Amino acid sequence: MQSFHGKSVYKGIAMGSILIWKKNNVQIKRLKIEDAEAEVSRVGVAVTESVRQLQALYDKALKEVGESSAAIFEVHQMLLEDEDYLDAVHNMIRAEHVNAEYAVAVTGDNFAGMFADMDDDYMRARAADVRDISDRLARNLAGRGETGFDFANPVIVVADDLSPSETVQMDKGKILGFVTVHGSTNSHTAILARMMNIPALVGVPVDLENLEDGTLAIVDGYQGQVVFEPSGEACRKAETRMEKEREQLWLLQTLKGKENITLDGHKINIYANIGNIGDVGYVLENDAGGIGLFRSEFLYLGRNDFPTEEEQFQAYRQVLLNMAGKKVIIRTLDIGADKQVEYFNFGKEDNPAMGYRAIRICLKQPDIFKTQLRALLRAAVFGNLSVMYPMITSVEEVRAVWGIVAEVHGELESLDIPHKVPEQGIMVETPAAVMVSDELARLVDFFSIGTNDLTQYTLAIDRQNERLDDFYNPHHPAILRMIQMVVVNAHAHGKWVGICGELGSDLELTERFVRMGVDELSVAPGMVLSLRKIVREMKVGK
Ligand code: PEP
Ligand code: MG
């Protein structure tokens, strides 16, 4: 039995076998080889295996998401069999007597660099594809096989770190818990774990080299502890606590269908946050009144190219239809910072959290923004849609957004395409937006306070930096006063205010938020009923 402590991201208990998650990118060393021809034939075998895998992925995608999305796997097959690419690999092996893995990695980098420098947007986006196929080839050369996102049985994933795009691709039904060596409690991976109600720990100092797949483990999100090879006694205790958790969950179920109303008659909305269509099931299961934050950028992660207007339209439409008239607030693309997408080709920034992200990208690259807006306006016809814009800092930005929305509206109108301009609000997640919230309130239909970024920017603390977790204090009076200020300014102009950052699910603050006049709290689906319980047991008492 061996135990380690870390920081808890989601309180809950999980017990099961571990799976050690290794990054896709194999560590590649340059090795001198004697027999170049044997190395060249290893490449041939790996290409055949890679093509076979891609064909299987194509067949799966064709069934699940249709031809246009599946086509990317055909493109990858073609790239893998491209003569120039393979000649370059073979030539390098023969000329420099290097191992196949190294030749593939260098050739992949060279070709990706060539594509990235091209003028044409489509060709530039192929850089990510070349990297992807080179990674696949290198994995197969190293005998590592598929990426391993499809776990056969539910497991506790133990990893060095997980990026949002890795997490988003995992089959949530197959994950009992997460344990990572690195990572901050405020990262998007942590948020995803909370969204899925998965016990998770970050900052756990385990040595992955000394662990084996299949080892039994208990993740205790209450104590921030993971135990490997637990004793029979520890397993029995964990079973009892899991049983208790199930009972408490069952008690909360009795609140389903009830109103979010205080003992003295004050009502608020409790909505849920989601990252993709699959999460709508959790929203309905937990009886949320609506979706207060659909992080649409997750549609852009874990893939090799921009989602098309049609793909986005189908996704938004599906969510609206599934929610059957309940409010759905979709946030426009909030990419950048920790949500990096290779095919955007942004390059490295010194300060990505303060960099080219969210609305800034949309205003600078209106084509990307307009594609999403067209999909949103078209989908609006199918339900109760609201749209909100992230990372706003000024009145000018909102005016610029309105200008682009008007253009999209005009274009759809002239083409006679059914659409609707929905209710539109902004995220208040920068101190600047708070300070001009009186002026912003005149322009928008609502505010949704993003406490994750608001805390980061107000306290000057990178939310990704695990060493600063102890300083990251969303209960800081500066944050709470800012929230109050935003509520006052919104209400003065007859606008409503929600909180969609993680602080909205902090049960210690629920009563305070209700008394402040916050109109809506949007939280991880699994938290909805816990909040409802507090609201129904409190009095505003004015
Ligand atoms: C926030 O910043 O509080 C928020 C809800 O947005 P995200 O966590 O996606 O940045
Ligand atoms: Mg944010």
XYZ file of C-alpha atoms and ligand atoms in Angstrom:
553
model
C 0.000 0.000 0.000
C 1.413 3.385 -1.034
C -0.312 6.719 -0.667
C 0.280 10.190 -2.078
C -1.362 13.551 -1.491
C -2.370 16.133 -4.053
C -4.882 18.894 -4.600
C -8.468 17.864 -4.984
C -10.393 19.043 -8.012
C -13.612 17.174 -7.381
C -14.717 15.700 -4.105
C -15.720 12.126 -4.500
C -14.346 8.621 -4.059
C -13.334 6.244 -6.801
C -11.846 2.773 -6.662
C -10.556 0.767 -9.608
C -7.602 -0.194 -11.786
C -5.275 2.484 -13.015
C -4.288 3.240 -16.567
C -1.089 5.198 -17.018
C -1.745 7.785 -19.658
C 1.227 8.605 -21.819
C 1.287 11.566 -24.146
C 0.866 10.754 -27.806
C 4.190 12.204 -28.650
C 6.800 9.533 -28.205
C 10.156 10.784 -26.873
C 12.414 10.373 -29.857
C 16.173 9.993 -29.717
C 18.602 10.106 -32.637
C 20.325 6.717 -32.872
C 23.032 5.538 -35.238
C 21.971 2.345 -37.077
C 23.962 -0.165 -39.105
C 21.356 -1.683 -41.397
C 19.576 1.179 -43.217
C 17.469 -1.152 -45.383
C 16.078 -2.937 -42.314
C 15.105 0.486 -40.945
C 13.423 1.435 -44.235
C 11.369 -1.759 -44.143
C 10.310 -0.987 -40.542
C 8.875 2.263 -41.931
C 6.942 0.234 -44.517
C 5.387 -1.978 -41.831
C 4.465 1.046 -39.690
C 2.885 2.802 -42.698
C 0.729 -0.269 -43.435
C -0.384 -0.435 -39.792
C -1.080 3.317 -39.715
C -3.177 3.135 -42.878
C -5.139 0.249 -41.363
C -5.828 2.259 -38.194
C -6.895 5.284 -40.214
C -9.277 3.172 -42.274
C -10.844 1.859 -39.048
C -11.166 5.433 -37.744
C -12.726 6.510 -41.046
C -15.306 3.707 -40.853
C -16.153 4.571 -37.217
C -16.419 8.320 -37.920
C -18.518 7.702 -41.028
C -21.102 5.898 -38.904
C -20.991 8.297 -35.971
C -20.485 11.770 -37.428
C -20.995 11.512 -41.189
C -18.922 11.735 -44.320
C -17.666 15.311 -44.122
C -16.096 14.825 -40.678
C -14.784 11.358 -41.532
C -12.999 12.696 -44.626
C -10.053 13.889 -42.532
C -8.987 10.274 -42.020
C -8.899 9.783 -45.790
C -6.713 12.859 -46.111
C -4.376 11.365 -43.494
C -4.154 8.103 -45.393
C -3.231 9.999 -48.547
C -0.590 12.055 -46.739
C 0.916 8.900 -45.235
C 1.344 7.363 -48.657
C 2.616 10.564 -50.236
C 5.781 9.780 -52.218
C 7.620 12.999 -51.374
C 7.071 12.460 -47.671
C 8.137 8.808 -47.706
C 11.122 9.516 -50.001
C 12.311 12.161 -47.566
C 12.118 9.664 -44.673
C 13.904 6.918 -46.623
C 16.608 9.269 -47.916
C 17.380 10.476 -44.435
C 17.692 6.949 -43.071
C 20.000 5.921 -45.927
C 22.098 9.084 -46.029
C 22.545 9.629 -42.295
C 22.163 6.082 -40.954
C 19.633 7.221 -38.370
C 16.764 5.291 -36.809
C 13.342 5.366 -38.484
C 11.621 7.153 -35.543
C 14.074 10.031 -35.771
C 13.789 10.306 -39.574
C 9.992 10.365 -39.318
C 10.028 13.043 -36.610
C 12.448 15.313 -38.489
C 10.651 14.864 -41.818
C 7.307 15.522 -40.110
C 8.658 18.765 -38.636
C 10.131 19.871 -41.978
C 6.938 19.190 -43.920
C 4.765 20.775 -41.232
C 6.985 23.867 -41.292
C 6.634 24.046 -45.079
C 2.844 23.886 -44.880
C 2.718 26.402 -42.025
C 4.576 28.958 -44.182
C 2.135 28.752 -47.096
C -0.216 31.636 -47.922
C -3.304 29.570 -48.438
C -5.372 29.000 -45.238
C -6.307 25.465 -46.273
C -2.691 24.458 -46.921
C -1.534 26.089 -43.674
C -4.023 23.997 -41.750
C -2.425 20.847 -43.239
C 0.635 21.439 -41.011
C -1.286 19.917 -38.100
C -2.212 16.898 -40.254
C 1.401 16.201 -41.178
C 2.349 16.368 -37.486
C -0.518 14.060 -36.664
C 0.458 11.398 -39.203
C 4.122 11.637 -38.201
C 3.128 11.109 -34.541
C 1.053 8.116 -35.568
C 3.922 6.636 -37.584
C 6.361 7.228 -34.727
C 3.939 5.597 -32.273
C 3.603 2.564 -34.477
C 7.360 2.344 -34.995
C 7.754 2.377 -31.232
C 5.092 -0.345 -30.943
C 2.773 1.951 -29.002
C -0.241 1.420 -31.271
C -3.354 3.587 -31.139
C -3.683 6.723 -29.009
C -5.588 4.665 -26.473
C -8.567 6.952 -25.948
C -10.870 3.946 -26.085
C -10.400 2.210 -22.761
C -11.938 -1.239 -22.670
C -13.048 -0.991 -19.013
C -13.582 1.918 -16.618
C -10.217 3.046 -15.217
C -8.559 5.636 -13.017
C -6.377 7.634 -15.393
C -2.947 8.497 -13.978
C -0.943 10.956 -16.062
C 1.854 13.450 -15.926
C -0.591 16.118 -17.070
C -3.677 16.230 -19.274
C -4.547 18.912 -21.775
C -8.176 19.942 -22.317
C -8.069 18.446 -25.808
C -6.938 15.078 -24.466
C -9.552 15.078 -21.729
C -12.332 16.040 -24.082
C -11.629 13.037 -26.315
C -11.841 10.468 -23.529
C -14.967 8.421 -23.138
C -16.405 9.796 -19.904
C -18.294 6.609 -19.165
C -14.947 4.799 -18.942
C -13.218 7.082 -16.443
C -13.557 6.523 -12.705
C -11.070 9.192 -11.662
C -8.084 11.298 -12.678
C -4.728 11.637 -10.941
C -2.109 13.934 -12.450
C 1.415 14.808 -11.367
C 1.066 18.372 -12.661
C -1.848 20.682 -13.372
C -3.645 23.440 -11.540
C -7.003 23.175 -9.815
C -8.298 26.027 -11.970
C -7.323 24.622 -15.338
C -9.864 23.578 -17.925
C -8.939 19.946 -17.415
C -9.948 20.356 -13.757
C -13.176 22.020 -14.864
C -13.883 19.097 -17.190
C -13.356 16.642 -14.325
C -15.861 18.582 -12.225
C -18.286 18.680 -15.108
C -18.145 14.916 -15.351
C -18.431 14.473 -11.550
C -15.204 12.541 -11.600
C -13.043 12.371 -8.461
C -9.800 14.014 -9.473
C -6.501 15.036 -7.942
C -3.759 17.202 -9.428
C -0.222 17.867 -8.202
C 0.271 14.310 -6.963
C 4.014 13.506 -6.758
C 3.860 9.939 -8.085
C 6.653 8.437 -10.137
C 4.887 7.143 -13.243
C 7.825 4.917 -14.112
C 7.263 2.921 -10.923
C 3.568 2.337 -11.531
C 1.975 -0.398 -13.559
C -1.233 -0.413 -15.563
C -3.919 -2.413 -13.804
C -2.768 -1.599 -10.239
C -5.725 -1.156 -7.887
C -6.137 2.370 -6.500
C -8.500 4.477 -4.409
C -8.870 8.178 -5.230
C -10.198 10.147 -2.290
C -11.207 13.615 -3.431
C -12.209 14.648 0.112
C -8.770 14.023 1.610
C -6.857 14.798 -1.595
C -5.260 11.379 -1.430
C -4.619 8.464 -3.750
C -3.746 5.022 -2.415
C -2.165 2.392 -4.658
C -2.549 -1.305 -3.801
C -4.840 -0.537 -0.856
C -5.318 -3.079 1.926
C -8.543 -5.074 2.171
C -9.556 -2.862 5.102
C -8.998 0.335 3.064
C -11.099 -1.115 0.223
C -13.948 -1.946 2.600
C -13.850 1.588 4.051
C -13.878 3.092 0.562
C -16.850 0.885 -0.385
C -18.764 2.124 2.664
C -18.038 5.756 1.849
C -19.020 5.276 -1.779
C -22.268 3.735 -0.593
C -22.873 6.794 1.646
C -22.175 9.084 -1.304
C -24.722 7.180 -3.373
C -27.278 7.619 -0.544
C -26.653 11.372 -0.367
C -27.014 11.622 -4.107
C -30.243 9.719 -3.849
C -31.531 12.175 -1.210
C -30.746 15.058 -3.518
C -32.807 13.336 -6.205
C -35.921 14.134 -4.168
C -35.342 17.797 -5.072
C -35.838 17.140 -8.757
C -38.773 19.004 -10.231
C -38.780 21.475 -7.304
C -38.286 25.222 -7.637
C -35.136 27.143 -6.684
C -37.021 29.298 -4.197
C -35.995 30.585 -0.773
C -38.187 30.177 2.320
C -39.248 33.808 1.887
C -40.170 33.421 -1.755
C -37.132 34.688 -3.711
C -36.465 32.696 -6.884
C -33.258 32.263 -8.820
C -32.231 30.257 -11.860
C -29.824 27.369 -11.486
C -28.357 26.322 -14.811
C -25.541 24.008 -15.847
C -22.248 24.394 -17.712
C -21.405 22.072 -20.599
C -18.552 21.500 -23.050
C -20.236 19.418 -25.733
C -23.488 17.868 -26.877
C -22.889 14.689 -24.905
C -23.102 16.687 -21.646
C -26.756 17.604 -22.222
C -27.658 14.225 -20.712
C -26.062 15.303 -17.385
C -27.942 18.620 -17.534
C -31.313 16.927 -17.881
C -30.450 14.166 -15.421
C -29.682 16.802 -12.763
C -32.782 18.863 -13.545
C -30.937 22.104 -14.380
C -33.261 24.902 -15.533
C -31.122 25.549 -18.588
C -27.574 25.724 -19.859
C -25.800 28.814 -18.541
C -22.508 28.216 -20.334
C -21.869 26.046 -23.359
C -18.104 26.364 -23.880
C -18.321 26.165 -27.674
C -14.534 26.100 -28.063
C -14.578 22.432 -27.122
C -16.062 21.829 -30.586
C -12.738 23.137 -31.932
C -10.495 20.968 -29.729
C -9.270 17.439 -30.384
C -9.472 17.735 -34.148
C -7.272 18.798 -37.042
C -9.284 21.483 -38.742
C -11.928 24.126 -38.070
C -15.453 22.812 -37.560
C -17.550 23.923 -40.512
C -20.645 26.133 -40.236
C -22.791 23.078 -40.892
C -21.115 20.976 -38.186
C -21.545 23.775 -35.678
C -25.128 24.437 -36.730
C -25.975 20.752 -36.236
C -24.350 20.708 -32.781
C -26.085 23.889 -31.548
C -29.397 22.824 -33.041
C -29.151 19.440 -31.357
C -28.481 20.997 -27.946
C -31.417 23.395 -28.376
C -33.746 20.604 -29.442
C -32.648 18.354 -26.565
C -33.231 21.181 -24.101
C -36.770 21.562 -25.483
C -37.366 25.269 -24.933
C -35.170 25.705 -21.857
C -32.597 28.479 -22.081
C -29.259 27.586 -23.689
C -26.476 30.176 -23.440
C -23.742 29.449 -25.946
C -20.472 31.272 -25.477
C -18.641 32.058 -28.682
C -15.162 30.693 -29.291
C -12.893 31.199 -26.268
C -9.735 29.658 -27.631
C -6.192 30.585 -26.571
C -4.392 30.473 -23.204
C -4.575 26.822 -22.060
C -6.987 25.884 -24.860
C -4.494 25.695 -27.695
C -5.490 24.403 -31.089
C -2.675 23.599 -33.442
C -4.501 24.303 -36.688
C -5.018 27.946 -35.673
C -1.223 28.266 -36.062
C -0.867 31.055 -33.521
C 2.708 30.345 -32.600
C 4.122 30.758 -29.118
C 3.261 33.695 -26.884
C 5.133 34.776 -23.759
C 1.904 35.424 -21.872
C -0.851 33.367 -23.504
C -3.383 34.098 -20.733
C -2.984 37.778 -21.510
C -2.574 37.150 -25.175
C -4.376 36.501 -28.376
C -7.509 34.778 -27.163
C -11.299 34.676 -27.195
C -13.046 37.785 -28.578
C -9.692 39.223 -29.652
C -9.260 36.413 -32.174
C -12.857 36.790 -33.318
C -12.462 40.521 -33.934
C -9.101 40.115 -35.680
C -10.166 37.082 -37.738
C -13.806 37.848 -38.479
C -14.104 34.974 -40.966
C -13.764 32.459 -38.130
C -16.209 34.482 -36.016
C -18.750 34.906 -38.801
C -18.813 31.162 -39.496
C -19.745 30.562 -35.864
C -22.264 33.425 -35.784
C -24.005 32.150 -38.918
C -24.321 28.717 -37.299
C -25.667 30.291 -34.088
C -28.200 32.602 -35.742
C -29.473 29.721 -37.880
C -29.727 27.421 -34.862
C -31.575 30.080 -32.835
C -34.784 29.183 -34.675
C -34.790 25.773 -32.961
C -35.070 26.759 -29.308
C -34.410 29.279 -26.588
C -30.905 30.457 -27.469
C -28.801 33.215 -25.922
C -25.281 34.005 -27.086
C -22.495 35.507 -24.999
C -19.071 36.851 -25.807
C -15.951 36.084 -23.743
C -13.095 38.302 -22.503
C -14.770 41.636 -23.187
C -12.880 44.630 -21.827
C -14.598 47.628 -23.417
C -17.674 49.251 -24.886
C -15.835 49.497 -28.222
C -15.391 45.730 -28.397
C -19.098 45.195 -27.806
C -19.921 47.729 -30.529
C -17.541 45.928 -32.901
C -19.264 42.613 -32.091
C -22.672 44.162 -32.750
C -21.372 45.363 -36.130
C -20.308 41.846 -37.144
C -23.553 40.304 -35.862
C -25.481 42.872 -37.944
C -23.456 41.922 -41.033
C -24.164 38.213 -40.523
C -27.840 38.945 -39.937
C -27.960 41.015 -43.157
C -26.243 38.268 -45.169
C -28.598 35.553 -43.929
C -31.568 37.861 -44.562
C -30.499 38.549 -48.151
C -30.078 34.825 -48.796
C -33.473 34.084 -47.258
C -31.955 31.600 -44.805
C -34.141 31.051 -41.731
C -32.484 32.558 -38.657
C -33.037 34.714 -35.592
C -30.890 37.192 -33.668
C -30.931 35.777 -30.137
C -30.619 37.442 -26.732
C -26.979 38.574 -26.433
C -24.835 39.113 -23.381
C -21.220 39.237 -22.370
C -18.944 37.461 -19.962
C -17.707 39.802 -17.243
C -14.328 38.253 -16.545
C -11.881 41.120 -16.742
C -11.514 43.875 -14.131
C -11.955 46.376 -16.980
C -15.416 44.993 -17.784
C -16.372 45.250 -14.114
C -15.273 48.869 -13.912
C -17.274 49.879 -16.999
C -20.160 47.541 -16.293
C -22.506 50.540 -15.915
C -21.833 51.486 -19.548
C -21.775 47.904 -20.802
C -25.134 47.239 -19.142
C -26.769 49.717 -21.535
C -25.551 47.737 -24.543
C -26.174 44.116 -23.641
C -29.098 41.924 -22.612
C -27.281 40.235 -19.708
C -24.002 39.656 -17.904
C -22.459 36.339 -16.939
C -19.578 36.675 -14.501
C -16.606 34.451 -15.271
C -15.015 34.217 -11.854
C -12.184 31.955 -13.031
C -10.620 34.571 -15.246
C -11.840 37.462 -13.124
C -9.869 36.007 -10.199
C -6.834 35.407 -12.411
C -6.762 38.943 -13.786
C -7.718 40.715 -10.568
C -5.242 38.912 -8.332
C -2.562 38.778 -11.064
C -2.337 34.996 -10.687
C -1.969 32.671 -13.647
C -4.766 30.142 -13.086
C -2.649 27.507 -14.830
C 0.321 27.871 -12.521
C 0.086 25.050 -10.008
C 2.578 26.751 -7.685
C 0.143 29.594 -7.179
C -2.892 27.499 -6.231
C -2.496 28.575 -2.592
C -2.668 32.241 -3.584
C -5.607 31.834 -5.956
C -8.381 33.011 -3.680
C -11.718 33.613 -5.362
C -13.144 34.552 -1.933
C -10.880 37.620 -1.927
C -12.959 40.689 -0.972
C -11.909 42.325 -4.254
C -13.707 39.595 -6.205
C -16.821 39.608 -4.039
C -17.083 43.413 -4.207
C -16.682 43.278 -7.980
C -19.532 40.780 -8.240
C -21.735 43.059 -6.134
C -20.822 46.036 -8.305
C -21.733 44.193 -11.499
C -25.090 43.135 -10.048
C -25.929 46.722 -9.022
C -24.967 48.120 -12.433
C -26.855 45.455 -14.346
C -30.025 45.851 -12.289
C -29.872 49.645 -12.605
C -30.375 49.084 -16.334
C -32.925 46.317 -16.004
C -30.505 43.558 -17.057
C -29.996 40.184 -15.398
C -26.709 38.772 -14.056
C -25.422 35.237 -13.700
C -22.221 33.640 -12.478
C -20.816 30.870 -14.663
C -17.299 30.574 -13.215
C -16.448 27.847 -10.714
C -17.233 30.148 -7.785
C -20.914 29.810 -8.677
C -20.806 26.254 -7.330
C -19.068 27.174 -4.076
C -21.712 26.114 -1.571
C -20.221 28.392 1.096
C -21.179 31.383 -1.025
C -24.590 30.378 -2.361
C -26.563 32.270 0.287
C -24.380 35.338 -0.159
C -24.857 35.356 -3.927
C -28.624 35.060 -3.576
C -28.634 37.993 -1.121
C -26.438 40.035 -3.483
C -29.193 39.684 -6.079
C -27.422 37.339 -8.503
C -30.177 36.096 -10.818
C -28.600 32.906 -12.108
C -25.894 30.472 -11.072
C -24.508 28.162 -13.725
C -22.539 25.226 -12.366
C -21.317 21.731 -13.151
C -24.454 19.611 -13.712
C -23.704 17.460 -10.651
C -23.872 20.542 -8.388
C -27.341 21.764 -9.403
C -29.306 19.877 -6.749
C -26.853 20.726 -3.947
C -27.350 24.427 -4.728
C -31.117 23.972 -4.909
C -31.062 22.447 -1.440
C -29.296 25.503 0.027
C -31.573 27.966 -1.758
C -34.697 26.175 -0.540
C -33.455 26.163 3.064
C -32.417 29.846 3.291
C -34.116 33.210 3.738
C -33.045 36.381 1.931
C -34.480 38.226 4.908
C -34.792 41.785 3.574
C -14.452 31.961 -16.341
O -13.414 32.511 -16.721
O -14.906 32.045 -15.181
C -15.233 31.125 -17.277
C -16.421 30.668 -16.970
O -14.659 30.825 -18.454
P -13.466 29.766 -18.648
O -13.276 29.037 -17.345
O -13.879 28.869 -19.756
O -12.322 30.644 -18.996
Mg -12.975 32.668 -18.819
